[in-house]
Amino acid sequence: EPKAPGKKTAARIEKLKTILKGYGGSATFKQLQNDLDMNPSQFSQLVAKLDKRVFEVSLRPRGKKGEKILKLRKRINDPLVVR
């Protein structure tokens, strides 16, 4: 069973949410890696720990081969949603 994320991971996930909101809800893995100052394998490990009810991974349509995008799913109870 998966361990609860450590403090450092939890902080990175919060930072990731903030960055994604700044990008309007989605960004490429490469952009996010740079913003978080992580290497690809560290970032992959972080993505593996993300709650898939909150985050969504998709391939960029018409993008470079295999370019992945991380999206924040629209959450109804998100206080940032403007009614």
mmCIF file of C-alpha atoms in Angstrom:
data_model
loop_
_atom_site.group_PDB
_atom_site.id
_atom_site.type_symbol
_atom_site.label_atom_id
_atom_site.label_comp_id
_atom_site.label_asym_id
_atom_site.label_seq_id
_atom_site.Cartn_x
_atom_site.Cartn_y
_atom_site.Cartn_z
ATOM 1 C CA GLU A 1 0.000 0.000 0.000
ATOM 2 C CA PRO A 2 1.410 3.442 -0.922
ATOM 3 C CA LYS A 3 3.074 5.439 1.833
ATOM 4 C CA ALA A 4 1.653 8.826 2.659
ATOM 5 C CA PRO A 5 3.845 11.419 0.946
ATOM 6 C CA GLY A 6 6.617 12.891 3.072
ATOM 7 C CA LYS A 7 6.733 16.564 4.027
ATOM 8 C CA LYS A 8 9.020 17.438 1.125
ATOM 9 C CA THR A 9 6.801 15.649 -1.394
ATOM 10 C CA ALA A 10 3.649 17.203 0.059
ATOM 11 C CA ALA A 11 5.233 20.650 -0.217
ATOM 12 C CA ARG A 12 6.213 19.964 -3.829
ATOM 13 C CA ILE A 13 2.681 18.848 -4.665
ATOM 14 C CA GLU A 14 1.274 22.075 -3.193
ATOM 15 C CA LYS A 15 3.812 24.086 -5.178
ATOM 16 C CA LEU A 16 2.868 22.118 -8.288
ATOM 17 C CA LYS A 17 -0.808 23.033 -7.812
ATOM 18 C CA THR A 18 0.092 26.702 -7.451
ATOM 19 C CA ILE A 19 2.275 26.635 -10.579
ATOM 20 C CA LEU A 20 -0.422 24.864 -12.594
ATOM 21 C CA LYS A 21 -3.036 27.408 -11.513
ATOM 22 C CA GLY A 22 -0.649 30.131 -12.686
ATOM 23 C CA TYR A 23 -0.483 28.439 -16.099
ATOM 24 C CA GLY A 24 -4.263 28.287 -16.292
ATOM 25 C CA GLY A 25 -4.557 24.674 -15.207
ATOM 26 C CA SER A 26 -2.105 22.774 -17.397
ATOM 27 C CA ALA A 27 1.552 22.713 -18.408
ATOM 28 C CA THR A 28 4.046 20.362 -20.020
ATOM 29 C CA PHE A 29 6.160 18.065 -17.878
ATOM 30 C CA LYS A 30 9.249 19.929 -19.108
ATOM 31 C CA GLN A 31 7.940 23.340 -17.983
ATOM 32 C CA LEU A 32 7.005 21.969 -14.580
ATOM 33 C CA GLN A 33 10.327 20.156 -14.160
ATOM 34 C CA ASN A 34 12.118 23.444 -14.777
ATOM 35 C CA ASP A 35 9.827 25.371 -12.426
ATOM 36 C CA LEU A 36 10.324 22.816 -9.654
ATOM 37 C CA ASP A 37 14.021 22.424 -10.468
ATOM 38 C CA MET A 38 13.749 18.634 -10.710
ATOM 39 C CA ASN A 39 15.288 16.139 -13.098
ATOM 40 C CA PRO A 40 13.019 13.925 -15.252
ATOM 41 C CA SER A 41 13.275 10.876 -12.992
ATOM 42 C CA GLN A 42 12.517 12.897 -9.830
ATOM 43 C CA PHE A 43 9.566 14.460 -11.606
ATOM 44 C CA SER A 44 8.262 11.054 -12.771
ATOM 45 C CA GLN A 45 8.409 9.846 -9.183
ATOM 46 C CA LEU A 46 6.479 12.903 -8.052
ATOM 47 C CA VAL A 47 3.838 12.372 -10.758
ATOM 48 C CA ALA A 48 3.462 8.744 -9.620
ATOM 49 C CA LYS A 49 2.511 10.030 -6.149
ATOM 50 C CA LEU A 50 -0.095 12.520 -7.356
ATOM 51 C CA ASP A 51 -3.748 12.020 -6.561
ATOM 52 C CA LYS A 52 -5.289 11.224 -9.939
ATOM 53 C CA ARG A 53 -8.606 12.648 -8.745
ATOM 54 C CA VAL A 54 -6.881 16.023 -8.634
ATOM 55 C CA PHE A 55 -4.323 15.743 -11.431
ATOM 56 C CA GLU A 56 -4.590 14.321 -14.920
ATOM 57 C CA VAL A 57 -1.747 13.305 -17.240
ATOM 58 C CA SER A 58 -2.313 13.540 -20.970
ATOM 59 C CA LEU A 59 -0.295 13.546 -24.161
ATOM 60 C CA ARG A 60 -0.148 16.846 -25.984
ATOM 61 C CA PRO A 61 -2.178 16.626 -29.182
ATOM 62 C CA ARG A 62 -0.075 17.508 -32.250
ATOM 63 C CA GLY A 63 2.852 18.048 -29.902
ATOM 64 C CA LYS A 64 6.347 16.686 -30.022
ATOM 65 C CA LYS A 65 6.402 12.912 -29.876
ATOM 66 C CA GLY A 66 5.417 11.748 -26.434
ATOM 67 C CA GLU A 67 5.237 15.202 -24.858
ATOM 68 C CA LYS A 68 3.212 14.898 -21.680
ATOM 69 C CA ILE A 69 0.985 17.472 -20.047
ATOM 70 C CA LEU A 70 -0.133 17.649 -16.453
ATOM 71 C CA LYS A 71 -3.578 19.139 -15.873
ATOM 72 C CA LEU A 72 -5.480 20.084 -12.788
ATOM 73 C CA ARG A 73 -8.910 18.528 -12.986
ATOM 74 C CA LYS A 74 -11.643 21.098 -12.483
ATOM 75 C CA ARG A 75 -12.844 20.526 -8.958
ATOM 76 C CA ILE A 76 -16.299 21.729 -8.047
ATOM 77 C CA ASN A 77 -15.283 22.502 -4.470
ATOM 78 C CA ASP A 78 -12.169 24.453 -5.468
ATOM 79 C CA PRO A 79 -12.364 27.861 -3.769
ATOM 80 C CA LEU A 80 -10.594 29.429 -6.761
ATOM 81 C CA VAL A 81 -13.545 28.706 -9.032
ATOM 82 C CA VAL A 82 -15.396 31.973 -9.603
ATOM 83 C CA ARG A 83 -19.142 31.496 -9.590
#
